[in-house]
PDB file of C-alpha atoms and ligand atoms in Angstrom:
ATOM      1  CA  MET A  12      32.456  44.199  69.460  1.00 92.00           C
ATOM      2  CA  ARG A  13      30.244  41.305  70.452  1.00 96.00           C
ATOM      3  CA  THR A  14      28.090  38.955  68.383  1.00 98.00           C
ATOM      4  CA  ALA A  15      24.705  37.684  69.568  1.00 98.00           C
ATOM      5  CA  ALA A  16      21.744  35.910  68.028  1.00 98.00           C
ATOM      6  CA  TRP A  17      18.687  38.058  67.227  1.00 98.00           C
ATOM      7  CA  ASP A  18      16.535  38.266  70.357  1.00 98.00           C
ATOM      8  CA  GLY A  19      13.343  38.053  68.271  1.00 97.00           C
ATOM      9  CA  SER A  20      12.355  41.661  69.019  1.00 98.00           C
ATOM     10  CA  THR A  21      10.973  44.161  66.525  1.00 97.00           C
ATOM     11  CA  ALA A  22      13.528  46.717  67.740  1.00 98.00           C
ATOM     12  CA  GLU A  23      16.471  44.529  66.675  1.00 98.00           C
ATOM     13  CA  LEU A  24      14.735  43.573  63.431  1.00 98.00           C
ATOM     14  CA  ASP A  25      14.231  47.275  62.625  1.00 98.00           C
ATOM     15  CA  ALA A  26      17.935  47.944  63.271  1.00 98.00           C
ATOM     16  CA  VAL A  27      18.871  45.081  60.915  1.00 98.00           C
ATOM     17  CA  ALA A  28      16.474  46.376  58.242  1.00 98.00           C
ATOM     18  CA  GLU A  29      17.914  49.888  58.538  1.00 98.00           C
ATOM     19  CA  LEU A  30      21.486  48.623  58.173  1.00 98.00           C
ATOM     20  CA  TYR A  31      20.523  46.380  55.251  1.00 98.00           C
ATOM     21  CA  ALA A  32      18.805  49.289  53.467  1.00 98.00           C
ATOM     22  CA  ARG A  33      21.867  51.528  53.943  1.00 98.00           C
ATOM     23  CA  VAL A  34      24.452  48.938  52.870  1.00 98.00           C
ATOM     24  CA  PHE A  35      22.599  47.612  49.823  1.00 98.00           C
ATOM     25  CA  ALA A  36      21.865  51.122  48.520  1.00 98.00           C
ATOM     26  CA  GLU A  37      25.646  51.274  47.865  1.00 97.00           C
ATOM     27  CA  PRO A  38      27.220  50.224  44.575  1.00 97.00           C
ATOM     28  CA  PRO A  39      27.136  47.704  43.003  1.00 97.00           C
ATOM     29  CA  TYR A  40      23.726  46.868  44.511  1.00 97.00           C
ATOM     30  CA  HIS A  41      21.824  50.180  44.223  1.00 97.00           C
ATOM     31  CA  GLU A  42      18.741  48.716  45.911  1.00 96.00           C
ATOM     32  CA  ASP A  43      15.877  51.025  46.798  1.00 97.00           C
ATOM     33  CA  PRO A  44      16.123  51.640  50.590  1.00 97.00           C
ATOM     34  CA  ASP A  45      12.372  51.662  51.268  1.00 97.00           C
ATOM     35  CA  GLU A  46      11.801  48.449  49.359  1.00 97.00           C
ATOM     36  CA  SER A  47      14.896  46.895  51.017  1.00 97.00           C
ATOM     37  CA  ARG A  48      13.677  47.725  54.518  1.00 97.00           C
ATOM     38  CA  ARG A  49      10.293  46.158  53.820  1.00 97.00           C
ATOM     39  CA  SER A  50      11.542  43.054  52.022  1.00 97.00           C
ATOM     40  CA  ILE A  51      14.330  42.113  54.453  1.00 98.00           C
ATOM     41  CA  SER A  52      11.984  42.363  57.450  1.00 98.00           C
ATOM     42  CA  GLU A  53       9.372  40.213  55.704  1.00 98.00           C
ATOM     43  CA  ARG A  54      11.975  37.623  54.634  1.00 97.00           C
ATOM     44  CA  ILE A  55      13.520  37.373  58.084  1.00 98.00           C
ATOM     45  CA  ARG A  56      10.159  36.832  59.768  1.00 98.00           C
ATOM     46  CA  ARG A  57       9.163  34.237  57.151  1.00 97.00           C
ATOM     47  CA  TYR A  58      12.498  32.391  57.331  1.00 97.00           C
ATOM     48  CA  ALA A  59      12.412  32.372  61.137  1.00 98.00           C
ATOM     49  CA  ASP A  60       9.096  30.524  60.929  1.00 97.00           C
ATOM     50  CA  THR A  61       9.826  28.179  58.034  1.00 96.00           C
ATOM     51  CA  LYS A  62      13.540  27.451  57.575  1.00 97.00           C
ATOM     52  CA  ALA A  63      15.588  24.768  59.257  1.00 95.00           C
ATOM     53  CA  ALA A  64      18.632  25.990  61.198  1.00 96.00           C
ATOM     54  CA  PHE A  65      17.537  29.642  60.869  1.00 98.00           C
ATOM     55  CA  ARG A  66      20.254  31.954  62.153  1.00 98.00           C
ATOM     56  CA  LEU A  67      20.356  35.733  62.395  1.00 98.00           C
ATOM     57  CA  ILE A  68      23.445  36.994  64.193  1.00 98.00           C
ATOM     58  CA  LEU A  69      24.105  40.616  65.027  1.00 98.00           C
ATOM     59  CA  ALA A  70      27.437  42.310  65.734  1.00 98.00           C
ATOM     60  CA  TRP A  71      27.260  45.112  68.277  1.00 98.00           C
ATOM     61  CA  ASP A  72      29.650  47.933  69.043  1.00 97.00           C
ATOM     62  CA  GLY A  73      28.022  49.104  72.257  1.00 96.00           C
ATOM     63  CA  ASN A  74      24.469  50.021  71.189  1.00 95.00           C
ATOM     64  CA  ASP A  75      25.528  50.505  67.590  1.00 97.00           C
ATOM     65  CA  LEU A  76      24.681  47.702  65.131  1.00 98.00           C
ATOM     66  CA  ALA A  77      27.960  47.099  63.272  1.00 98.00           C
ATOM     67  CA  GLY A  78      26.784  44.229  61.073  1.00 98.00           C
ATOM     68  CA  PHE A  79      24.643  41.148  60.733  1.00 99.00           C
ATOM     69  CA  VAL A  80      24.549  37.794  58.989  1.00 99.00           C
ATOM     70  CA  LEU A  81      21.501  35.753  57.999  1.00 98.00           C
ATOM     71  CA  GLY A  82      21.704  32.048  57.210  1.00 98.00           C
ATOM     72  CA  MET A  83      19.575  28.927  57.093  1.00 98.00           C
ATOM     73  CA  GLY A  84      19.392  25.383  55.855  1.00 98.00           C
ATOM     74  CA  ILE A  85      18.099  25.041  52.284  1.00 98.00           C
ATOM     75  CA  SER A  86      16.760  22.052  50.368  1.00 97.00           C
ATOM     76  CA  ASP A  87      14.443  21.228  47.487  1.00 94.00           C
ATOM     77  CA  GLY A  88      11.642  23.845  47.445  1.00 94.00           C
ATOM     78  CA  ASP A  89      13.772  26.822  48.530  1.00 95.00           C
ATOM     79  CA  TRP A  90      13.279  29.537  45.867  1.00 95.00           C
ATOM     80  CA  TRP A  91      16.935  30.507  45.406  1.00 96.00           C
ATOM     81  CA  ARG A  92      18.230  26.945  45.637  1.00 97.00           C
ATOM     82  CA  ASP A  93      15.804  25.684  42.996  1.00 96.00           C
ATOM     83  CA  ARG A  94      16.817  28.386  40.555  1.00 96.00           C
ATOM     84  CA  ILE A  95      20.538  27.905  41.149  1.00 96.00           C
ATOM     85  CA  ALA A  96      20.171  24.117  40.928  1.00 96.00           C
ATOM     86  CA  GLY A  97      18.714  24.539  37.438  1.00 95.00           C
ATOM     87  CA  LEU A  98      21.658  26.647  36.263  1.00 95.00           C
ATOM     88  CA  VAL A  99      24.785  24.963  37.661  1.00 96.00           C
ATOM     89  CA  ALA A 100      26.578  21.842  36.418  1.00 96.00           C
ATOM     90  CA  ASP A 101      25.503  18.442  37.797  1.00 97.00           C
ATOM     91  CA  ASP A 102      28.703  17.986  39.809  1.00 97.00           C
ATOM     92  CA  VAL A 103      28.281  21.403  41.456  1.00 97.00           C
ATOM     93  CA  ARG A 104      24.719  20.501  42.398  1.00 97.00           C
ATOM     94  CA  ARG A 105      25.745  17.103  43.775  1.00 97.00           C
ATOM     95  CA  THR A 106      28.842  18.297  45.617  1.00 98.00           C
ATOM     96  CA  TRP A 107      27.695  21.607  47.057  1.00 98.00           C
ATOM     97  CA  LEU A 108      23.905  21.923  47.019  1.00 98.00           C
ATOM     98  CA  ARG A 109      23.425  18.219  47.836  1.00 97.00           C
ATOM     99  CA  ASP A 110      19.951  17.286  49.169  1.00 96.00           C
ATOM    100  CA  GLU A 111      20.393  20.017  51.758  1.00 97.00           C
ATOM    101  CA  CYS A 112      23.081  22.494  52.742  1.00 98.00           C
ATOM    102  CA  PHE A 113      23.533  25.717  54.704  1.00 98.00           C
ATOM    103  CA  CYS A 114      23.075  29.038  52.895  1.00 98.00           C
ATOM    104  CA  VAL A 115      24.548  32.367  53.955  1.00 98.00           C
ATOM    105  CA  ALA A 116      21.719  34.511  52.619  1.00 98.00           C
ATOM    106  CA  GLU A 117      22.876  37.990  53.714  1.00 98.00           C
ATOM    107  CA  LEU A 118      25.979  39.539  55.242  1.00 98.00           C
ATOM    108  CA  ALA A 119      26.411  43.265  55.781  1.00 98.00           C
ATOM    109  CA  VAL A 120      28.788  45.447  57.774  1.00 98.00           C
ATOM    110  CA  ALA A 121      28.242  49.186  58.315  1.00 98.00           C
ATOM    111  CA  PRO A 122      30.798  51.282  56.404  1.00 98.00           C
ATOM    112  CA  ALA A 123      32.290  52.752  59.602  1.00 98.00           C
ATOM    113  CA  HIS A 124      33.035  49.269  60.935  1.00 98.00           C
ATOM    114  CA  ARG A 125      34.623  47.680  57.860  1.00 98.00           C
ATOM    115  CA  ARG A 126      38.106  46.183  57.673  1.00 98.00           C
ATOM    116  CA  SER A 127      38.145  45.476  61.389  1.00 97.00           C
ATOM    117  CA  GLY A 128      37.144  41.816  61.336  1.00 98.00           C
ATOM    118  CA  VAL A 129      33.380  42.207  61.876  1.00 98.00           C
ATOM    119  CA  ALA A 130      32.399  40.093  58.855  1.00 98.00           C
ATOM    120  CA  THR A 131      34.969  37.449  59.768  1.00 98.00           C
ATOM    121  CA  ALA A 132      33.491  37.191  63.278  1.00 98.00           C
ATOM    122  CA  LEU A 133      29.921  37.046  61.936  1.00 98.00           C
ATOM    123  CA  LEU A 134      30.724  34.341  59.412  1.00 98.00           C
ATOM    124  CA  THR A 135      32.475  32.243  62.052  1.00 97.00           C
ATOM    125  CA  ALA A 136      29.501  32.620  64.384  1.00 98.00           C
ATOM    126  CA  VAL A 137      26.861  31.755  61.791  1.00 98.00           C
ATOM    127  CA  LEU A 138      28.658  28.604  60.641  1.00 98.00           C
ATOM    128  CA  ASP A 139      29.523  27.383  64.117  1.00 97.00           C
ATOM    129  CA  GLY A 140      28.037  23.933  64.631  1.00 96.00           C
ATOM    130  CA  VAL A 141      25.549  24.031  61.738  1.00 96.00           C
ATOM    131  CA  PRO A 142      24.354  20.500  60.928  1.00 95.00           C
ATOM    132  CA  TYR A 143      25.324  20.423  57.221  1.00 98.00           C
ATOM    133  CA  LYS A 144      28.354  19.282  55.247  1.00 97.00           C
ATOM    134  CA  THR A 145      28.519  22.283  52.925  1.00 98.00           C
ATOM    135  CA  ALA A 146      27.644  25.968  52.868  1.00 98.00           C
ATOM    136  CA  VAL A 147      26.792  28.028  49.783  1.00 98.00           C
ATOM    137  CA  LEU A 148      26.012  31.640  48.964  1.00 98.00           C
ATOM    138  CA  GLY A 149      25.264  33.845  45.998  1.00 98.00           C
ATOM    139  CA  CYS A 150      27.369  36.933  45.366  1.00 97.00           C
ATOM    140  CA  GLN A 151      27.055  39.563  42.663  1.00 97.00           C
ATOM    141  CA  ALA A 152      29.981  39.297  40.253  1.00 97.00           C
ATOM    142  CA  ALA A 153      30.541  43.052  40.567  1.00 97.00           C
ATOM    143  CA  ALA A 154      30.834  42.910  44.392  1.00 98.00           C
ATOM    144  CA  LEU A 155      34.623  42.689  44.420  1.00 97.00           C
ATOM    145  CA  PRO A 156      35.184  43.488  48.142  1.00 97.00           C
ATOM    146  CA  ALA A 157      32.787  40.677  49.064  1.00 98.00           C
ATOM    147  CA  ARG A 158      34.461  38.235  46.656  1.00 98.00           C
ATOM    148  CA  ARG A 159      37.900  39.081  48.107  1.00 98.00           C
ATOM    149  CA  PHE A 160      36.532  38.681  51.595  1.00 98.00           C
ATOM    150  CA  TYR A 161      35.037  35.242  50.903  1.00 98.00           C
ATOM    151  CA  ALA A 162      38.177  34.069  49.080  1.00 98.00           C
ATOM    152  CA  ARG A 163      40.203  34.943  52.155  1.00 97.00           C
ATOM    153  CA  GLU A 164      37.739  32.967  54.279  1.00 97.00           C
ATOM    154  CA  GLY A 165      38.352  29.871  52.138  1.00 97.00           C
ATOM    155  CA  TRP A 166      35.224  29.955  49.957  1.00 98.00           C
ATOM    156  CA  GLN A 167      35.510  28.649  46.374  1.00 98.00           C
ATOM    157  CA  GLU A 168      33.709  30.154  43.401  1.00 98.00           C
ATOM    158  CA  VAL A 169      31.968  27.035  42.070  1.00 98.00           C
ATOM    159  CA  ALA A 170      29.823  28.742  39.416  1.00 98.00           C
ATOM    160  CA  THR A 171      30.010  32.122  37.710  1.00 96.00           C
ATOM    161  CA  GLY A 172      28.074  34.102  35.120  1.00 95.00           C
ATOM    162  CA  LEU A 173      24.656  33.063  36.447  1.00 96.00           C
ATOM    163  CA  ARG A 174      21.552  35.176  35.970  1.00 95.00           C
ATOM    164  CA  ILE A 175      18.220  34.586  37.652  1.00 93.00           C
ATOM    165  CA  GLY A 176      15.646  36.425  35.545  1.00 90.00           C
ATOM    166  CA  ASP A 177      16.929  39.950  34.919  1.00 90.00           C
ATOM    167  CA  SER A 178      19.172  39.984  38.010  1.00 91.00           C
ATOM    168  CA  PRO A 179      22.808  41.102  37.697  1.00 95.00           C
ATOM    169  CA  GLU A 180      25.440  38.424  37.058  1.00 97.00           C
ATOM    170  CA  GLN A 181      25.974  36.207  40.099  1.00 96.00           C
ATOM    171  CA  CYS A 182      28.580  33.737  41.328  1.00 97.00           C
ATOM    172  CA  VAL A 183      27.932  30.816  43.626  1.00 98.00           C
ATOM    173  CA  LEU A 184      30.507  30.358  46.366  1.00 98.00           C
ATOM    174  CA  ALA A 185      30.813  27.255  48.487  1.00 98.00           C
ATOM    175  CA  LYS A 186      32.726  25.846  51.414  1.00 98.00           C
ATOM    176  CA  THR A 187      33.002  22.506  53.211  1.00 98.00           C
ATOM    177  CA  ILE A 188      31.876  22.935  56.802  1.00 96.00           C
ATOM    178  CA  GLY A 189      31.187  19.494  58.231  1.00 79.00           C
TER     179      GLY A 189
HETATM  180  C1  LIG B 215      32.095  42.395  52.266  1.00 53.30           C
HETATM  181  C2  LIG B 215      31.938  42.894  53.716  1.00 53.30           C
HETATM  182  C3  LIG B 215      30.844  42.079  54.408  1.00 53.30           C
HETATM  183  C4  LIG B 215      33.284  42.709  54.458  1.00 53.30           C
HETATM  184  O1  LIG B 215      33.096  43.135  55.802  1.00 53.30           O
HETATM  185  P1  LIG B 215      34.352  43.549  56.763  1.00 53.30           P
HETATM  186  O2  LIG B 215      33.864  43.514  58.174  1.00 53.30           O
HETATM  187  O3  LIG B 215      34.938  44.797  56.262  1.00 53.30           O
HETATM  188  O4  LIG B 215      35.349  42.351  56.530  1.00 53.30           O
HETATM  189  P2  LIG B 215      36.603  41.959  57.472  1.00 53.30           P
HETATM  190  O5  LIG B 215      37.108  43.170  58.187  1.00 53.30           O
HETATM  191  O6  LIG B 215      36.204  40.782  58.299  1.00 53.30           O
HETATM  192  O7  LIG B 215      37.623  41.602  56.302  1.00 53.30           O
HETATM  193  C5  LIG B 215      38.412  40.461  56.287  1.00 53.30           C
HETATM  194  C6  LIG B 215      39.239  40.457  55.016  1.00 53.30           C
HETATM  195  O8  LIG B 215      38.393  40.437  53.845  1.00 53.30           O
HETATM  196  C7  LIG B 215      39.069  41.149  52.790  1.00 53.30           C
HETATM  197  N1  LIG B 215      38.325  42.368  52.470  1.00 53.30           N
HETATM  198  C8  LIG B 215      37.263  42.887  53.120  1.00 53.30           C
HETATM  199  N2  LIG B 215      36.856  44.016  52.518  1.00 53.30           N
HETATM  200  C9  LIG B 215      37.681  44.218  51.465  1.00 53.30           C
HETATM  201  C10 LIG B 215      37.794  45.231  50.481  1.00 53.30           C
HETATM  202  N3  LIG B 215      36.966  46.306  50.446  1.00 53.30           N
HETATM  203  N4  LIG B 215      38.771  45.134  49.541  1.00 53.30           N
HETATM  204  C11 LIG B 215      39.619  44.082  49.554  1.00 53.30           C
HETATM  205  N5  LIG B 215      39.591  43.091  50.500  1.00 53.30           N
HETATM  206  C12 LIG B 215      38.628  43.161  51.423  1.00 53.30           C
HETATM  207  C13 LIG B 215      40.438  41.517  53.327  1.00 53.30           C
HETATM  208  O9  LIG B 215      41.318  40.418  53.071  1.00 53.30           O
HETATM  209  C14 LIG B 215      40.140  41.661  54.805  1.00 53.30           C
HETATM  210  O10 LIG B 215      41.298  41.522  55.595  1.00 53.30           O
HETATM  211  P3  LIG B 215      42.212  42.830  55.880  1.00 53.30           P
HETATM  212  O11 LIG B 215      41.293  43.944  56.303  1.00 53.30           O
HETATM  213  O12 LIG B 215      43.131  42.344  56.967  1.00 53.30           O
HETATM  214  O13 LIG B 215      42.916  43.112  54.587  1.00 53.30           O
HETATM  215  C15 LIG B 215      31.575  44.426  53.752  1.00 53.30           C
HETATM  216  O14 LIG B 215      32.475  45.126  52.916  1.00 53.30           O
HETATM  217  C16 LIG B 215      30.152  44.750  53.307  1.00 53.30           C
HETATM  218  O15 LIG B 215      29.216  44.760  54.122  1.00 53.30           O
HETATM  219  N6  LIG B 215      29.998  45.016  51.993  1.00 53.30           N
HETATM  220  C17 LIG B 215      28.669  45.382  51.449  1.00 53.30           C
HETATM  221  C18 LIG B 215      27.670  44.218  51.532  1.00 53.30           C
HETATM  222  C19 LIG B 215      28.161  42.972  50.834  1.00 53.30           C
HETATM  223  O16 LIG B 215      28.767  43.011  49.743  1.00 53.30           O
HETATM  224  N7  LIG B 215      27.856  41.817  51.445  1.00 53.30           N
HETATM  225  C20 LIG B 215      28.186  40.520  50.904  1.00 53.30           C
HETATM  226  C21 LIG B 215      27.091  40.087  49.989  1.00 53.30           C
HETATM  227  S1  LIG B 215      27.479  38.518  49.205  1.00 53.30           S
END
C-alpha cells in the first residue's frame, strides 16, 4: 500500500468519486450513489481552486484505490465551519475552530481494505506538516466504527448532538496538531 497526493487527473478523481459513492451508500450514511459521485467531484474541484492547504491523498494497493482522505484549511466563510461555529460553545470555538484550522472533510476506505491500517496511514499523511494548530472534523453520531477509529488516533469529541438543518446528529472531533 502506498499513499500519494492526487495527481490532478480526471481519472484519479473518477476513482475517488466511485469509492466515495460506494462507501457512503453503506449504513449509517445511505447516500444516493449518483448524487454522491456528482457532488464529491464538484466539491473536490472547487476546494482545489479555493481552499488553503487543500489536500487530497489517495491510498493505492497496486492499481486498486484502497482509500482516500480530503482535507483543507478552513476559516470564517467556510460553509461547514460557519454552521458549526454557530452551534458549539464559545470555548470550543475559541480552542478548536480558532480563526483558522485544518479540517478533515472526508475519509473513506474500501470495505476489502479495512482494518489493515489504511485510514491510519491516510490520516497521518494528510496531517503531516499542515500549517495549523488544530484539526477538526464532523462525524455522524451513528458512525461508530469511525468514532472508534478517531478515538484511537487521539481525537477528542468536543461537541455532540449537533444538527445542521435536517442532517443526522453529528459530533465534532478535534485534535492538536501544531
Ligand atoms: C472508519 C474507516 C475510515 C476506518 O478505516 P480502516 O482503514 O479500517 O482503519 P484502520 O485499519 O486504520 O483502523 C485503525 C483502528 O481504528 C479502529 N477501528 C477501525 N474500524 C473499526 C471498526 N469497524 N470497529 C471498531 N474499531 C475500528 C480500530 O482500533 C483499528 O485498529 P485495529 O484494526 O488494530 O483494531 C473505515 O471503516 C471507513 O471507510 N468507514 C466508512 C466511511 C467513514 O465512516 N468515514 C469516516 C467519516 S467521519
